[in-house]
mmCIF file of C-alpha atoms in Angstrom:
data_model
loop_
_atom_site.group_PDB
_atom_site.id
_atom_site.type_symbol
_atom_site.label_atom_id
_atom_site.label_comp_id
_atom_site.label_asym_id
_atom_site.label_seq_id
_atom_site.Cartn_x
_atom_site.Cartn_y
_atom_site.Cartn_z
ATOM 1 C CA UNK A 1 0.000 0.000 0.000
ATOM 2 C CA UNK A 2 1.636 2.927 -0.956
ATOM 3 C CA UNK A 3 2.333 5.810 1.973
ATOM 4 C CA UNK A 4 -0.427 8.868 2.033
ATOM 5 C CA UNK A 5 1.967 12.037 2.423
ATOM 6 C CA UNK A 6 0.153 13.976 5.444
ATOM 7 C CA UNK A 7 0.880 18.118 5.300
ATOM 8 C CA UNK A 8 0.677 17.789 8.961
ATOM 9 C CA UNK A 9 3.945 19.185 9.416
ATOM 10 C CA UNK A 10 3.657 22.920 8.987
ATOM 11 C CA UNK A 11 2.463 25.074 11.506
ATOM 12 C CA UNK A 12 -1.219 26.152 11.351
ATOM 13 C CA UNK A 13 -1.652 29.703 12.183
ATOM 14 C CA UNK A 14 -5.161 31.873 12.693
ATOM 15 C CA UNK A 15 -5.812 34.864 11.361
ATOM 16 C CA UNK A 16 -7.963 37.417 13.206
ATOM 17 C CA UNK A 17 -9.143 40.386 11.553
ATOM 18 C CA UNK A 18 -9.968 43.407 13.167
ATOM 19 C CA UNK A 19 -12.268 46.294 11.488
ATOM 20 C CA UNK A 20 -10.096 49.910 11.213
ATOM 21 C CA UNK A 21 -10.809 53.140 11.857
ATOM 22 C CA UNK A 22 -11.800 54.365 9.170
ATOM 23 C CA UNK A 23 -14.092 51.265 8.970
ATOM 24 C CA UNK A 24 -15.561 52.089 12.057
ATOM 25 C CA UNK A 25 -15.244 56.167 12.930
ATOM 26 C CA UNK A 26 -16.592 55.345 16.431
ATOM 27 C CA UNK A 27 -13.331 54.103 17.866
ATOM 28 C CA UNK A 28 -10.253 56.070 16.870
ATOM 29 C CA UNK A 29 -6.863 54.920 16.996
ATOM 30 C CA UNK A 30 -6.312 57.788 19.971
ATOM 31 C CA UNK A 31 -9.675 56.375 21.762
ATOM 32 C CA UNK A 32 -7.713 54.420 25.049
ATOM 33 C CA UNK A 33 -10.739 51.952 25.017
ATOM 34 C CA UNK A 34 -9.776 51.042 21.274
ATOM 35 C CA UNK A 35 -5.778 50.725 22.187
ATOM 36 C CA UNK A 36 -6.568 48.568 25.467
ATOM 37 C CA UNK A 37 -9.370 46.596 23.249
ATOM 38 C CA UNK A 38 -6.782 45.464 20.843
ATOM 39 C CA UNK A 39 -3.555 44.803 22.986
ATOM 40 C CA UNK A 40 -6.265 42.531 24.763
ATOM 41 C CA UNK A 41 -7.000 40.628 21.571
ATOM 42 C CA UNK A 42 -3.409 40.818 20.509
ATOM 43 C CA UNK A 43 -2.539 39.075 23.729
ATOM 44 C CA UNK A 44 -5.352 36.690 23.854
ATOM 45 C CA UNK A 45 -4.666 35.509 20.293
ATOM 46 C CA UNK A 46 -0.792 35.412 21.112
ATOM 47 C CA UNK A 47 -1.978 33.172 23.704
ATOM 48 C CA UNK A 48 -4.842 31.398 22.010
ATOM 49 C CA UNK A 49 -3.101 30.101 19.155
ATOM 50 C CA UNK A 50 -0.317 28.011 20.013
ATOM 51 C CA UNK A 51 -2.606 25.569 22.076
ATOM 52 C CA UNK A 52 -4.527 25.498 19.188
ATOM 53 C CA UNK A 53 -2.102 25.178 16.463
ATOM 54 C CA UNK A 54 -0.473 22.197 18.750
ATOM 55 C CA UNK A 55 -3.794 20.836 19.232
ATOM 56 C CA UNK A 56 -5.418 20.575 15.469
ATOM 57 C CA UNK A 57 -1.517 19.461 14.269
ATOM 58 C CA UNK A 58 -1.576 16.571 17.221
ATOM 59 C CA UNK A 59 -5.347 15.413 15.645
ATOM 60 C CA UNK A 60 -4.015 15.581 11.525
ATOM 61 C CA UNK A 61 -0.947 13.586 12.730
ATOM 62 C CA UNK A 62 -3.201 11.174 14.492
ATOM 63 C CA UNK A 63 -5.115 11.246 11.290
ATOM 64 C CA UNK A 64 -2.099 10.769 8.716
ATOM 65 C CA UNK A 65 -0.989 7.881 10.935
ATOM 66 C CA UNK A 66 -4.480 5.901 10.573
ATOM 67 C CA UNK A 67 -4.521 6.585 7.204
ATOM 68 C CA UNK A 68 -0.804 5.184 5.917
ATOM 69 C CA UNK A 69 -1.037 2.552 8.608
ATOM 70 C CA UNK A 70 -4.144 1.134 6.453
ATOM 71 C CA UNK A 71 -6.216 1.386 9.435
ATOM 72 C CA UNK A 72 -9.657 2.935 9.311
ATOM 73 C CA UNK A 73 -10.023 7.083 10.278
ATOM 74 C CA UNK A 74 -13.445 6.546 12.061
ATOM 75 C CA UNK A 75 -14.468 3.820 14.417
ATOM 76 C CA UNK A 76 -15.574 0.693 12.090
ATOM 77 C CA UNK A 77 -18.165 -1.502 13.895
ATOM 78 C CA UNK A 78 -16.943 -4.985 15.102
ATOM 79 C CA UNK A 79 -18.756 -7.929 13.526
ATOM 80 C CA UNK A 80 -21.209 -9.500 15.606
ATOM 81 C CA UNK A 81 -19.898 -11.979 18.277
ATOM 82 C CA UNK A 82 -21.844 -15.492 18.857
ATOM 83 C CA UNK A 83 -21.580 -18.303 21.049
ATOM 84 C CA UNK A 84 -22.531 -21.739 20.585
ATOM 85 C CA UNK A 85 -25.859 -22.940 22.105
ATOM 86 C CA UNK A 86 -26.052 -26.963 23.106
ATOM 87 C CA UNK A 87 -29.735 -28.031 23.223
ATOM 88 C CA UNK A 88 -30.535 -31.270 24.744
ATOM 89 C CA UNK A 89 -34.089 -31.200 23.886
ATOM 90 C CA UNK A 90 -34.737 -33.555 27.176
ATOM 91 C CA UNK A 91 -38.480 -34.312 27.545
ATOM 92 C CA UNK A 92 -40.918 -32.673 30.122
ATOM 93 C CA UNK A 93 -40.547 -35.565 32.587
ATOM 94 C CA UNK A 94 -36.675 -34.995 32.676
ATOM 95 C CA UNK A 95 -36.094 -31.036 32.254
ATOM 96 C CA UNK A 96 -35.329 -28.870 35.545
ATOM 97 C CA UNK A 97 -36.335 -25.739 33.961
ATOM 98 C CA UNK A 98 -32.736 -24.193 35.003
ATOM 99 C CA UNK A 99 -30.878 -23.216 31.776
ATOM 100 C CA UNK A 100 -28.741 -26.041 32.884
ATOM 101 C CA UNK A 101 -28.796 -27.424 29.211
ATOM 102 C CA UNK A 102 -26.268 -24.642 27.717
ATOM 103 C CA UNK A 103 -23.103 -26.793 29.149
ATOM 104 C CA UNK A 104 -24.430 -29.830 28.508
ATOM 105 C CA UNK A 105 -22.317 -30.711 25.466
ATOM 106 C CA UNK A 106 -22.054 -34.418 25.609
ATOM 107 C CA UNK A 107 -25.445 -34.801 25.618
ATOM 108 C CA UNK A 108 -26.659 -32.617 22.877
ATOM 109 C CA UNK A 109 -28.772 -33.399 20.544
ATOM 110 C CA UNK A 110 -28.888 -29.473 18.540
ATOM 111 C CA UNK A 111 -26.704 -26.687 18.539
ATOM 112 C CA UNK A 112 -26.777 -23.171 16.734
ATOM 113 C CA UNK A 113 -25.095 -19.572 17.546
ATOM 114 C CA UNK A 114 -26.386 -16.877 19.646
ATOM 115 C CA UNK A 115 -25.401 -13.484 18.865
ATOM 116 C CA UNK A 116 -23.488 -11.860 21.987
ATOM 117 C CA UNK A 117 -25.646 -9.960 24.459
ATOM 118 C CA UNK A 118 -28.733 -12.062 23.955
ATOM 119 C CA UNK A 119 -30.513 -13.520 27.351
ATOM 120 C CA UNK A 120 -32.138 -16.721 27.529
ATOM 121 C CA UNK A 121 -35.389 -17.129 28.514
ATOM 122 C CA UNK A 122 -35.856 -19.939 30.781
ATOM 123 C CA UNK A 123 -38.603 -22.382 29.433
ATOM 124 C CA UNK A 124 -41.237 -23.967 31.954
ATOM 125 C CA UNK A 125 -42.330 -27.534 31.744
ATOM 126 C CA UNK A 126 -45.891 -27.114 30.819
ATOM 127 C CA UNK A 127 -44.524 -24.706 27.504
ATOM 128 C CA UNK A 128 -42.176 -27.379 26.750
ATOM 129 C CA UNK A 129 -45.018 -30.554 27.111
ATOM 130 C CA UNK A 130 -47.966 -28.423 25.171
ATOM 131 C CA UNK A 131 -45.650 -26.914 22.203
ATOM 132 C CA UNK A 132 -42.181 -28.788 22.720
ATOM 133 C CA UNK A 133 -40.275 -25.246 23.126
ATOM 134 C CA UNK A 134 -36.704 -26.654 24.355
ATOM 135 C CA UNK A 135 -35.293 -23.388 24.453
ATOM 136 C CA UNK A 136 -35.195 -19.866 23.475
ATOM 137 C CA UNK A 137 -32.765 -16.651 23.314
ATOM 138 C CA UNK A 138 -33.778 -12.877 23.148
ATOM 139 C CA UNK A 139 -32.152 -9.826 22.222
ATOM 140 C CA UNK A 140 -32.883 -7.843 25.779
ATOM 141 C CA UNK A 141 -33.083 -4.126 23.967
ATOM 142 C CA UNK A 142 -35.583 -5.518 21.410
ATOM 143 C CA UNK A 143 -37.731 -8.844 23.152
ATOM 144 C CA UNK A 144 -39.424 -9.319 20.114
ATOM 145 C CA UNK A 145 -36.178 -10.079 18.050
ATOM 146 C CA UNK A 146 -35.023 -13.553 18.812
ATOM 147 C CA UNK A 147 -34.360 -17.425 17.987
ATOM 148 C CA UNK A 148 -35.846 -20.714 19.487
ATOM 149 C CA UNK A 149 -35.915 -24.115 19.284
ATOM 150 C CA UNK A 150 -38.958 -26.408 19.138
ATOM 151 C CA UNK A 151 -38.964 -30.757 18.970
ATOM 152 C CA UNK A 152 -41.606 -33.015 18.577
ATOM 153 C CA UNK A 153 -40.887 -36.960 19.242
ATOM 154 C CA UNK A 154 -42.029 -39.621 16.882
ATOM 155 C CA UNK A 155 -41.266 -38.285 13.766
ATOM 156 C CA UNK A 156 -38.477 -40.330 11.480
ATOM 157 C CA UNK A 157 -39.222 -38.666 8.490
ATOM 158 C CA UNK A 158 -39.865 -35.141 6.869
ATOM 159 C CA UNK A 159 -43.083 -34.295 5.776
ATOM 160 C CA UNK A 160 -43.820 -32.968 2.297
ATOM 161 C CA UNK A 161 -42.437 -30.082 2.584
ATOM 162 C CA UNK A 162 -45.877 -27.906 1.265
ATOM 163 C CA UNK A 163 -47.387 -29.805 4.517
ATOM 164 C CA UNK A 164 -44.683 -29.029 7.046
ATOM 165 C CA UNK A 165 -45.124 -25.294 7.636
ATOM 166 C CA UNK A 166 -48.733 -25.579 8.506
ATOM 167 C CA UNK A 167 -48.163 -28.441 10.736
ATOM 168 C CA UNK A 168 -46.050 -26.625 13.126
ATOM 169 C CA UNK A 169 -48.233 -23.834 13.112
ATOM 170 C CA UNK A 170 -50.875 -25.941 14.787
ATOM 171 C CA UNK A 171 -48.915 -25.027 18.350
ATOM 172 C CA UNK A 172 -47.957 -21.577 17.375
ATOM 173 C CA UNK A 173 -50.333 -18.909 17.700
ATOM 174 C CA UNK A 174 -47.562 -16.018 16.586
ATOM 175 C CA UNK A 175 -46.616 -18.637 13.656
ATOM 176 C CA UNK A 176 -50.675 -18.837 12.329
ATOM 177 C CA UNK A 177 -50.852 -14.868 12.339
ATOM 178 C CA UNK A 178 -47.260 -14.440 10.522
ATOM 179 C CA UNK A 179 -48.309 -17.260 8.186
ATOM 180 C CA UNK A 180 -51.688 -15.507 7.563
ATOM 181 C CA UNK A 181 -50.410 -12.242 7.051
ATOM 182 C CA UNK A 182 -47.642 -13.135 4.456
ATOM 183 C CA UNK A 183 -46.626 -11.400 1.555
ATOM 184 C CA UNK A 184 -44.083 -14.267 0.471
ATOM 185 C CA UNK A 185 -43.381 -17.345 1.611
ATOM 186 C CA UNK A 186 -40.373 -18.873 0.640
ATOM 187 C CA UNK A 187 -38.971 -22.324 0.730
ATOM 188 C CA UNK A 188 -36.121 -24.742 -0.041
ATOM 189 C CA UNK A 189 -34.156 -28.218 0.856
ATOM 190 C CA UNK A 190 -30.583 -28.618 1.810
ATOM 191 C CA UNK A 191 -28.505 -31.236 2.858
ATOM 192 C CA UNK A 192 -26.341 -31.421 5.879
ATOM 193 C CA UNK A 193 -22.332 -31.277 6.440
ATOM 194 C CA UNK A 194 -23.617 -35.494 7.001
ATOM 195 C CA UNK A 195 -26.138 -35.442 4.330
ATOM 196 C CA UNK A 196 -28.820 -34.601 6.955
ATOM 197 C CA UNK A 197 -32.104 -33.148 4.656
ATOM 198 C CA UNK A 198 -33.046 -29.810 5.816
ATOM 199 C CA UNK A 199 -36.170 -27.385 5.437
ATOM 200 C CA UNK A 200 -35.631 -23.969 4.901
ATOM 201 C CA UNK A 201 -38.349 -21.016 4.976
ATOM 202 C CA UNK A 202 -38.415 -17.154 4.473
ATOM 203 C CA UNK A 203 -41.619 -15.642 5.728
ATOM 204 C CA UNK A 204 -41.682 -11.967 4.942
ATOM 205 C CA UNK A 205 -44.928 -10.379 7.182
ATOM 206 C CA UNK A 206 -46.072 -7.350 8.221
ATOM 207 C CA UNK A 207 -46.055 -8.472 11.683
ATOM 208 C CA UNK A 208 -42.224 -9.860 11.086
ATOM 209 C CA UNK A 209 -39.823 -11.685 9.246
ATOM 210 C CA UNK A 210 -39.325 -14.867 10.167
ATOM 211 C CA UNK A 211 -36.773 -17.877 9.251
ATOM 212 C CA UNK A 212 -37.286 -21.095 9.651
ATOM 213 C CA UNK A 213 -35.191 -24.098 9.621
ATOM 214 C CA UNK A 214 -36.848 -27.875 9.864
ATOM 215 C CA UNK A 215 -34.998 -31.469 10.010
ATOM 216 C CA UNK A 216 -35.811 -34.953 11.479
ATOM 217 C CA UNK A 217 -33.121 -36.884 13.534
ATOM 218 C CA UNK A 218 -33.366 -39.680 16.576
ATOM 219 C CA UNK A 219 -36.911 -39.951 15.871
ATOM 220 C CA UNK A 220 -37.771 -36.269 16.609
ATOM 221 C CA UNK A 221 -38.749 -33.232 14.200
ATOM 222 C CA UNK A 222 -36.324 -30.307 15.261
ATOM 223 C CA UNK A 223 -37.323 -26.829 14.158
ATOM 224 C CA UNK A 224 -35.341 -23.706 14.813
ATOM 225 C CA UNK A 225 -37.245 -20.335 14.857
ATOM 226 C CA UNK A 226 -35.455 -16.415 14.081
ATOM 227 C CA UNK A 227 -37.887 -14.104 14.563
ATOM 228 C CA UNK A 228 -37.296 -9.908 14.102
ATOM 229 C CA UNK A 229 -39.640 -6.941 13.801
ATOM 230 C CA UNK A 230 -39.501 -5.657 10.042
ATOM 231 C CA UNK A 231 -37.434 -2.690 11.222
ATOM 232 C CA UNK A 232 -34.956 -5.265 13.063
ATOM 233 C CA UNK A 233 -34.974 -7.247 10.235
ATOM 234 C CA UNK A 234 -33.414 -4.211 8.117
ATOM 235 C CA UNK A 235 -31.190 -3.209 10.366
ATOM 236 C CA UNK A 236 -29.885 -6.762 11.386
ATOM 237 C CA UNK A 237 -30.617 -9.332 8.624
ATOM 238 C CA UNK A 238 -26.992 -10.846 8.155
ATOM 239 C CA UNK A 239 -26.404 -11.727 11.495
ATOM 240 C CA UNK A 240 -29.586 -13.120 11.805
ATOM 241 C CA UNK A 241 -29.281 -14.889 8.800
ATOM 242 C CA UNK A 242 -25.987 -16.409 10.319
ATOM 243 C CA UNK A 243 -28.091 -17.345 13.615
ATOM 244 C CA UNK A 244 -29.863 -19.090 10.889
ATOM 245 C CA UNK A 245 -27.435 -21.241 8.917
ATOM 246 C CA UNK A 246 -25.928 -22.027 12.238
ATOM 247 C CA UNK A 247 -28.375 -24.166 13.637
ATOM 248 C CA UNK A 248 -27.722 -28.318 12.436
ATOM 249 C CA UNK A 249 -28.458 -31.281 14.669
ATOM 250 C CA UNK A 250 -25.927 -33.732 16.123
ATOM 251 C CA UNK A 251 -24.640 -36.663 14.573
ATOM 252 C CA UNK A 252 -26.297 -38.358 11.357
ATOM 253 C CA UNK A 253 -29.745 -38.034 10.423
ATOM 254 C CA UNK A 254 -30.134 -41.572 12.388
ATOM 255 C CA UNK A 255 -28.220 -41.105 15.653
ATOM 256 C CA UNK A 256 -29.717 -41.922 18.845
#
């Protein structure tokens, strides 16, 4: 890269102009208040503009230095942070209700990424036994923006995929109302880093945008919810689109 030349070595000097006499026939250059009015000024500025000459030459060297370093002039945001989630999906009967699952890495069954700063809201065993929510994370300055995880047991097998949507909305109330006031529903199929087949939906609401992500593995139907105001959604749509992608089950499509 080649080396930006900075002009931050010459001195920068003010210039203060003061009206004349003959500009202004009020004050004379005989008047005392006129004489004592400018040696103030003159001394002021005398004083004045070193501190600022040092000051404004110490900010364009700071400048110069970003600049033919490479480095950026103005703060550049960091890229979003995200730890990994481990999601045992353990059955009524068995869960505490704790937020114990988050270390339990040998025994998970799910994981995806949640975005640094988000809480997680603890789950109670009656949500978990009526809609099979195993877990869920929110972003604490905006509730409404967030990612969860449901299961259901007994399934070995994806649905058609024109079938699937509709079937999980059966235990979502939010889901029914996003569904019903779409403008586009999207879908598509993926495979797995093991081959694993994946569901993939785009629901683009008034009420929000939503992402949805769908597989079937040790006899259970995972699906993985991102959910984000419209304005959210504009503001933050690759990251959640990461929290997206990030979510796979464990093992092949027939562990367990």
């Amino acid at each position: 890269m080649a080396t930006i030349a900075c002009l931050c070595s010459q001195p920068i000097s003010l210039q203060i102009c003061h009206k004349n006499s003959a500009q202004n026939p009020a004050l004379t250059n005989n008047s005392p208040r006129r004489f004592i009015a400018r040696a103030q000024s003159t001394e002021s500025h005398r004083r004045f503009t070193p501190k600022l000459t040092k000051a404004l030459a110490a900010a364009a060297a700071a400048i110069c230095v970003a600049i033919s370093s490479g480095q950026p002039v103005l703060a550049e945001e960091e890229a979003p942070k995200f730890s990994k989630y481990y999601g045992t999906a353990a059955s009524a009967a068995n869960y505490g209700g704790y937020g114990g699952n988050a270390s339990k890495r040998d025994g998970a069954e799910y994981v995806y990424d949640v975005p640094q700063g988000w809480k997680e809201r603890l789950v109670s065993k009656v949500e978990k036994g009526t809609n099979g929510t195993d877990s869920e994370f929110f972003n604490p300055k905006r509730k409404t923006e967030k990612e969860y995880l449901t299961f259901l047991a007994g399934f070995r097998t994806l649905a058609p995929k024109d079938s699937v949507l509709n079937n999980l909305s059966l235990s979502d109330v939010n889901l029914q109302d996003v569904i019903a006031s779409a403008e586009s529903i999207k879908s598509s199929e993926r495979n797995g880093s093991n081959g694993q087949l994946y569901y993939d939906f785009e629901i683009d609401s008034p009420m929000a945008h939503s992402l949805i992500s769908v597989t079937c593995a040790r006899n259970k139907l995972y699906a993985h919810f991102v959910n984000a105001p419209l304005q959210d959604w504009a503001r933050d749509e690759a990251m959640l689109k990461h929290v997206h992608e990030s979510f796979e089950t464990v093992g092949g499509p027939d562990s367990g």
